[in-house]
Amino acid sequence: MPPTKSRARGATRTTAAAPAPSQPATETSPDARTLPVLALRDVVFFPNVIMPLLIGRRSSLGALDEAGLGSGDVLLVAQRDASDEEPGGSDLFRTGVIARVIQLSRLPNGGSKVLLEGRERARVTRFVRRRRGILHADVRLDPLVASGHEDARLTDATARRAVALFEEYVELQRRIPSEVIALVQSAVTPERQAYGIAAHVPAALEVRQRILESATLEDAFSAITVLLAGEIEVLRIERKLDDDTRGAMYQTQREFYLQEQLKLIHRELGQDDADDVSELESSLQAKALPEPVRMRVQRELRKLRRMAPTSPEYTVSRNFLDWIGALPWDERTTEALDVAHARRVLDEDHYGLQDVKDRILDFIAVLSLVGRIDGPILCLVGPPGVGKTSLGRSIARALGRKFVRMSLGGVRDEAEIRGHRRTYIGSMPGRVIQAMRKAEVVNPVILLDEIDKLGLDYRGDPAAALLEVLDPEQNSAFNDHYLEVDYDLSQALFLTTANSLATIPDALRDRMEIIRVPGYLDQEKLAIARKYLVPRQLEANGLDVSEVKLDADVLPAILRSYTREAGVRELDRQIAKLARKLARRQAEAGEQTIASQHVTASDLHGMLGVERYDADLASLEDKVGVARGLAYTTAGGETLEIEVSVVRGRGKISLTGTLGDVMKESASAAMSYVRGRADELGVAADFYRTRDIHIHIPDGATPKDGPSAGIAIATAVASALTGIPVRGDLAMTGEITLRGRVLPIGGLKEKSVAAHRNHVVDVIIPHANARDLEELPQEVRDAIRFHPVKTMDEVLKLALRGASPDAAAQRTRKRPRSQAVAAVSAH
């Protein structure tokens, strides 16, 4: 067996000890001698053993020098305390070994390497210090003697037992050469056998010293027998553990070798391999878990302790407990329930949006008085780019809560919301629980973005799964499929955003309070650009705001010629492009630093390219067969030109422009109305047989649908048949019936903003929508005259320029029928 890696005080053993050759001594040492002392640390030297040592201490080197000047012998004595750097006589054992210096080599570091041969055991009678402070000792020889028993067979039996145990020990140890057994067996005397065995068995310093100090051979062999018996038992256990581990490794991977060995060691010691599980249990106990959840956690912990770490179920249970420990149960942020502070934050981040801000301020005011409110979920509906998502962040900042955004666009699996059951590989909780873990508090602001773009397929309806999440009466006990325990979501503030309500199921829409965010007016866009967009883009592109001057007409020119949107997203991109051009101009100037950069409206063509949109003033002119309708899309409100052409034919009606079924039905209803009012309009009663009518709504590539263009289609058809132009500065919206009644429509705010953006001065709306006028922006109400109507006759009186249906009928009655048909044919 390799030597124990112990270090001597001033001397270090470097290789295995070997018994000295079994030959008689050539000289006889006196019984009493005075020898220099070489103190050893963690090493006990035995007689008849040859072993090299590394010497580094000055006093130890001095002892070797003294030995070289004398007989070449030195006394090797072990220290009682290995940490003692300067041991005295009282710090050393009284029994040591007289050794002969066989070889001495000096090392470059100032130390020495010495090869020593243990000769005889000696006992110290007195320690003295001589010249140069080198410690010497008066010693007398103390050889091992036979026991006092008359029967020497007891000693022989003890010696044979020790040798047999040593043979078994070497066989189990495997790291001791088998030649050592032969050396021990061929020893001349029992004393050499005892010391040869003791030199190769690792043991504590006290045990080895006790063997060295044995009074008789029987005592020495008895101590060696006890030591070998204990070491053999340890080696047998190690062999058993090794065999068991190799057996387990045959069935599992080699990576688990150390883990299995550690588990078996704990099992042999009667301990549980539960350090990691105990740490997990401590962290879960520190959580303020509800009682049902705590009971479930205890069951999982008990099951976890009984399972092997290599089992797949172990990973499933461990992941479940990790999720329970990672979720917030009572951690919360301190809310800033200050209405004035909230108003200031909302005004700093967003321009306008007074309805949304008022609703948030109402919520904060009630929360400050009640302490907790389980109110409806707020749903922000509006076109892209109006700030719905960023408004959620501002609400969180105003409340002093953490903000988490959860995008629902394209989600088609119900398990994305409620999680997967743990029976599936790779299962995990749904997005709601993941958002709570990310927030780390029970009262965050969670924004469910793009809720109108949820999908639906064979895997379930995620919109139906959201019913429990967004219902204040149910979300206090939300049950995720993965956790399978109730989790309280009632303290979280949920906000949702959507571009359109048409795709949101009625049951889900019923759980939300709808707040419409209309498109911005041009004045609002300019204010947002000056206050937010321009400074942000200049700073993002490395420009100083104070060194860039934009003429007053630059931003209106960008807004008018390069954007056509309800929000400000495209406006932000164009301003960013302008800032990049300015940054490039400054970079190309090199060392010639530009003091300031001045941008005029005439510079936009070179910086932003060709103008994308023209101010279509011609569209405000009166035209025959062209009526302006108003439409509501996910991008906001838009104006819609409806063109009607009447030519000779056989009564064919064509509808083009990628129209949906509802719009086609509106066109059919409008045609039926015109046919029913042919006499009043002065149109030949059989025009639907002799004329082909083509109804087209540009642009053709954009799908269009909805009933609100009904009165505009009827007006365009009536204008084309009668030849009376439609007012170009007027727009209209409303659903038509076969009897000419005008029914209410939706999206009046967005449509009115679009009419204002396109310089329309008169708008015809259903009479039932007159109550919605108060919700329109003040700028729109000041710039547009709204005309609530109940019937289609009122629409024609307002829309047809310079003529009314009654006047047209009078003209028709005054002229022959053939002339009336000719008038229709001319148009």
PDB file of C-alpha atoms in Angstrom, residues 18-21 45-50 97 117-120 189 191-192 195-196:
ATOM      1  CA  ALA A  18      10.639  -0.866   2.782  1.00  0.00           C
ATOM      2  CA  PRO A  19      11.913  -3.321   5.366  1.00  0.00           C
ATOM      3  CA  ALA A  20      15.677  -3.391   5.754  1.00  0.00           C
ATOM      4  CA  PRO A  21      17.416  -6.535   4.480  1.00  0.00           C
ATOM      5  CA  PHE A  45       9.392   5.754  11.717  1.00  0.00           C
ATOM      6  CA  PHE A  46       9.834   2.047  12.509  1.00  0.00           C
ATOM      7  CA  PRO A  47      13.034   0.046  12.970  1.00  0.00           C
ATOM      8  CA  ASN A  48      14.335  -2.098  10.129  1.00  0.00           C
ATOM      9  CA  VAL A  49      12.601   0.189   7.578  1.00  0.00           C
ATOM     10  CA  ILE A  50      14.318   2.202   4.823  1.00  0.00           C
ATOM     11  CA  VAL A  97      14.027   5.118  16.336  1.00  0.00           C
ATOM     12  CA  GLU A 117      17.461   3.245   7.607  1.00  0.00           C
ATOM     13  CA  GLY A 118      15.746   2.554  10.923  1.00  0.00           C
ATOM     14  CA  ARG A 119      18.103   0.521  13.116  1.00  0.00           C
ATOM     15  CA  GLU A 120      16.852   0.131  16.668  1.00  0.00           C
ATOM     16  CA  THR A 189      12.781 -12.204  13.627  1.00  0.00           C
ATOM     17  CA  GLU A 191      10.245  -8.004  15.611  1.00  0.00           C
ATOM     18  CA  ARG A 192      11.076  -7.371  11.951  1.00  0.00           C
ATOM     19  CA  TYR A 195       7.558  -3.448  12.221  1.00  0.00           C
ATOM     20  CA  GLY A 196       7.332  -4.401   8.525  1.00  0.00           C
TER      21      GLY A 196
END
